[in-house]
CSV table of C-alpha atoms in Angstrom, one decimal:
chain,number,residue,atom,x,y,z
A,1,MET,CA,113.1,78.7,44.6
A,2,SER,CA,115.1,82.0,44.2
A,3,PRO,CA,115.1,84.5,47.1
A,4,GLY,CA,112.7,87.4,46.7
A,5,VAL,CA,113.8,90.7,45.1
A,6,GLY,CA,114.0,93.5,47.6
A,7,ARG,CA,113.0,97.0,46.8
A,8,LEU,CA,116.3,98.6,47.6
A,9,HIS,CA,119.6,97.4,46.0
A,10,VAL,CA,122.7,98.9,47.5
A,11,VAL,CA,125.4,98.7,44.8
A,12,THR,CA,129.0,98.9,46.1
A,13,ASP,CA,131.5,101.5,45.0
A,14,ALA,CA,134.8,99.7,45.1
A,15,ARG,CA,136.9,102.3,43.4
A,16,THR,CA,140.3,103.0,45.0
A,17,GLY,CA,140.0,104.7,48.3
A,18,ARG,CA,136.4,103.8,48.9
A,19,ASP,CA,135.4,101.8,52.0
A,20,ALA,CA,133.0,99.4,50.2
A,21,LEU,CA,132.7,96.9,53.1
A,22,GLY,CA,132.2,99.7,55.6
A,23,VAL,CA,129.3,101.1,53.5
A,24,ILE,CA,127.8,97.6,53.1
A,25,ALA,CA,127.9,97.0,56.9
A,26,ARG,CA,126.2,100.3,57.6
A,27,ALA,CA,123.6,99.8,54.9
A,28,VAL,CA,122.8,96.3,56.1
A,29,ALA,CA,122.6,97.4,59.7
A,30,ALA,CA,120.0,100.0,58.6
A,31,GLY,CA,117.9,97.4,56.9
A,32,ALA,CA,119.0,97.2,53.3
A,33,PRO,CA,117.4,94.1,51.8
A,34,VAL,CA,119.8,93.6,48.8
A,35,VAL,CA,123.5,94.3,48.4
A,36,GLN,CA,125.0,94.1,44.9
A,37,VAL,CA,128.8,93.6,44.9
A,38,ARG,CA,130.3,95.5,41.9
A,39,ALA,CA,134.0,96.0,41.3
A,40,LYS,CA,134.9,96.8,37.7
A,41,ASP,CA,138.7,97.1,38.4
A,42,GLY,CA,141.1,94.8,40.2
A,43,THR,CA,141.9,91.1,40.1
A,44,ASP,CA,139.5,88.1,40.3
A,45,ARG,CA,141.0,87.4,43.7
A,46,ALA,CA,140.1,90.9,45.0
A,47,LEU,CA,136.6,90.6,43.7
A,48,TYR,CA,136.2,87.2,45.3
A,49,GLU,CA,137.4,88.5,48.7
A,50,LEU,CA,135.1,91.5,48.5
A,51,ALA,CA,132.2,89.2,47.7
A,52,ARG,CA,133.0,86.7,50.3
A,53,ARG,CA,133.3,89.3,53.0
A,54,ALA,CA,130.1,91.0,51.8
A,55,VAL,CA,128.3,87.6,52.1
A,56,GLU,CA,129.6,87.3,55.7
A,57,ILE,CA,128.0,90.7,56.5
A,58,CYS,CA,124.7,90.1,54.6
A,59,THR,CA,123.9,86.5,55.7
A,60,PRO,CA,123.3,87.0,59.4
A,61,ALA,CA,121.0,90.0,58.7
A,62,GLY,CA,119.0,88.1,56.1
A,63,THR,CA,120.2,90.5,53.3
A,64,THR,CA,120.4,89.1,49.8
A,65,CYS,CA,123.9,89.4,48.4
A,66,ILE,CA,124.3,89.5,44.6
A,67,VAL,CA,127.5,89.7,42.6
A,68,ASP,CA,127.7,91.9,39.4
A,69,ASP,CA,128.8,90.3,36.2
A,70,ARG,CA,130.5,87.1,37.5
A,71,VAL,CA,128.5,84.0,38.3
A,72,ASP,CA,131.6,82.1,39.0
A,73,VAL,CA,132.6,84.5,41.8
A,74,ALA,CA,129.0,84.6,43.1
A,75,LEU,CA,128.9,80.8,43.4
A,76,ALA,CA,132.4,80.6,44.9
A,77,ALA,CA,131.6,83.3,47.5
A,78,GLY,CA,128.3,81.8,48.4
A,79,ALA,CA,126.3,84.8,47.1
A,80,ALA,CA,122.5,84.4,46.5
A,81,GLY,CA,122.6,85.8,43.0
A,82,THR,CA,124.3,87.3,40.0
A,83,HIS,CA,123.4,90.4,37.9
A,84,VAL,CA,124.6,90.4,34.3
A,85,GLY,CA,125.0,93.3,31.9
A,86,LEU,CA,124.7,93.4,28.1
A,87,GLU,CA,128.3,92.2,27.5
A,88,ASP,CA,128.4,89.5,30.2
A,89,LEU,CA,127.3,85.9,29.9
A,90,PRO,CA,123.8,85.4,28.6
A,91,VAL,CA,121.0,85.0,31.2
A,92,ALA,CA,120.3,81.4,29.9
A,93,ALA,CA,124.0,80.5,30.4
A,94,VAL,CA,124.0,81.9,33.9
A,95,ARG,CA,120.9,80.0,34.7
A,96,ARG,CA,122.4,76.7,33.5
A,97,ILE,CA,125.5,77.2,35.5
A,98,ALA,CA,123.9,78.4,38.7
A,99,GLY,CA,120.7,76.4,38.8
A,100,PRO,CA,117.1,77.3,39.7
A,101,GLY,CA,117.8,78.5,43.2
A,102,HIS,CA,120.1,81.3,42.2
A,103,LEU,CA,118.7,84.8,41.8
A,104,VAL,CA,119.5,86.1,38.3
A,105,GLY,CA,119.1,89.7,37.3
A,106,ALA,CA,119.9,91.4,34.0
A,107,THR,CA,120.3,95.0,32.7
A,108,VAL,CA,118.0,96.2,30.0
A,109,ARG,CA,116.7,99.4,28.4
A,110,ASP,CA,113.7,98.4,26.2
A,111,PRO,CA,110.6,96.3,26.5
A,112,GLU,CA,111.4,93.9,23.7
A,113,ARG,CA,114.7,92.9,25.1
A,114,ALA,CA,113.2,92.8,28.6
A,115,ALA,CA,110.7,90.1,27.5
A,116,ALA,CA,113.5,88.1,25.9
A,117,LEU,CA,115.6,88.2,29.1
A,118,VAL,CA,112.7,87.0,31.2
A,119,ALA,CA,112.1,84.1,28.8
A,120,GLU,CA,115.8,83.2,29.2
A,121,GLY,CA,115.3,83.0,33.0
A,122,ALA,CA,115.9,86.4,34.5
A,123,ASP,CA,114.2,86.8,37.9
A,124,TYR,CA,114.3,90.6,37.9
A,125,LEU,CA,115.5,93.4,35.6
A,126,GLY,CA,117.7,96.4,36.2
A,127,VAL,CA,116.7,99.3,34.0
A,128,GLY,CA,118.8,102.4,33.5
A,129,PRO,CA,120.3,104.7,33.7
A,130,ALA,CA,117.1,106.2,34.9
A,131,TYR,CA,118.8,109.6,35.4
A,132,ALA,CA,122.2,111.1,34.7
A,133,THR,CA,125.0,109.6,36.8
A,134,GLU,CA,128.8,109.7,36.9
A,135,THR,CA,129.5,106.5,38.9
A,136,LYS,CA,130.0,104.4,35.7
A,137,ALA,CA,131.7,105.6,32.5
A,138,GLY,CA,130.3,105.1,29.0
A,139,LEU,CA,126.6,104.9,29.9
A,140,PRO,CA,123.9,105.8,27.3
A,141,ALA,CA,121.5,108.7,27.7
A,142,PRO,CA,119.1,108.6,30.8
A,143,LEU,CA,115.8,106.9,30.2
A,144,GLY,CA,113.6,108.7,32.6
A,145,PRO,CA,110.6,107.3,34.6
A,146,ALA,CA,108.4,106.8,31.5
A,147,ALA,CA,110.8,104.4,29.8
A,148,VAL,CA,111.4,102.5,33.0
A,149,GLY,CA,107.6,102.1,33.3
A,150,ALA,CA,107.4,100.8,29.7
A,151,VAL,CA,109.8,98.0,30.6
A,152,ALA,CA,107.9,97.2,33.8
A,153,ARG,CA,104.6,96.9,31.9
A,154,ALA,CA,106.2,94.5,29.4
A,155,VAL,CA,107.3,91.9,31.9
A,156,GLY,CA,105.9,90.0,34.9
A,157,VAL,CA,109.1,90.2,37.0
A,158,PRO,CA,110.3,93.0,39.3
A,159,VAL,CA,111.9,96.0,37.6
A,160,VAL,CA,114.6,97.9,39.5
A,161,ALA,CA,115.5,101.4,38.3
A,162,ILE,CA,119.2,102.3,38.5
A,163,GLY,CA,121.3,105.3,37.7
A,164,GLY,CA,121.3,108.7,39.5
A,165,VAL,CA,118.5,107.6,41.8
A,166,THR,CA,117.9,109.5,45.0
A,167,ALA,CA,115.2,109.2,47.7
A,168,ARG,CA,113.4,112.3,46.1
A,169,GLN,CA,113.0,110.4,42.8
A,170,VAL,CA,111.6,107.2,44.3
A,171,PRO,CA,107.9,108.2,44.2
A,172,GLU,CA,107.9,109.0,40.5
A,173,LEU,CA,109.8,105.8,39.6
A,174,LEU,CA,107.4,103.6,41.6
A,175,ALA,CA,104.4,105.5,40.2
A,176,ALA,CA,105.8,104.6,36.7
A,177,GLY,CA,105.8,100.9,37.6
A,178,ALA,CA,109.2,100.2,39.1
A,179,HIS,CA,109.4,97.6,41.9
A,180,GLY,CA,112.3,99.3,43.5
A,181,VAL,CA,115.6,101.1,43.0
A,182,ALA,CA,119.3,100.4,43.0
A,183,VAL,CA,121.7,103.1,44.2
A,184,VAL,CA,125.4,103.7,44.3
A,185,SER,CA,126.4,107.2,45.2
A,186,ALA,CA,123.1,108.0,47.1
A,187,ILE,CA,124.5,105.7,49.9
A,188,SER,CA,128.2,105.3,49.2
A,189,GLU,CA,128.9,109.0,49.1
A,190,ALA,CA,126.5,110.0,51.9
A,191,ALA,CA,127.9,111.4,55.1
A,192,ASP,CA,125.9,108.8,57.0
A,193,PRO,CA,125.3,105.7,54.8
A,194,ALA,CA,123.0,104.2,57.4
A,195,GLU,CA,120.7,107.2,57.5
A,196,ALA,CA,120.8,107.4,53.7
A,197,THR,CA,119.7,103.8,53.6
A,198,ARG,CA,116.8,104.5,56.0
A,199,GLU,CA,115.7,107.5,54.0
A,200,LEU,CA,115.5,105.5,50.9
A,201,LEU,CA,113.6,102.7,52.6
A,202,ARG,CA,111.2,105.3,54.0
A,203,SER,CA,110.7,106.7,50.5
A,204,LEU,CA,110.0,103.2,49.1
A,205,ALA,CA,107.5,102.4,51.9
A,206,GLY,CA,105.7,105.7,51.6
A,207,ALA,CA,105.4,105.5,47.8
A,208,ARG,CA,103.6,102.1,47.8
């Protein structure tokens, strides 16, 4: 059985000059239940090393570590799951490669596609961008809470809102039907990533 889907996903910012592992360590120490290793640039070896070291930080704390895009790297590094986007391997292919015990997430924007991805074997869905964000280039227009909620109502798996999310916006996203949130800059660019993690966790707990 795949591990559970936590309500806060901390997505790494591995751009040049960023201390991705330092942020992971602080977020995990503060109680982050899920870390998603994302590095769009660099070599396969660099991504593997980042994922492997992230798994080493996450495992003792019981934090679920997921690798973005690359099921091969996730399996090689010993990560618990893989998250795939629209241009990555299909969910069904990832499921065949990784097996039933691997957590598989997928990015989606509309209810119809969401239902299809769940039928293929997705354990949870990332929906976004919920709000405007500059951490990833080429994104479509923000969806807003109502569209996130429409996806959540269409499927029976957890929906995690991503894109421009801050602690202040957590209550409206959960009220719309989101299970949780995934964040990049709200933690990676915070002066104190551990306190930013705790603030998001408090918002998630208070909005239940």
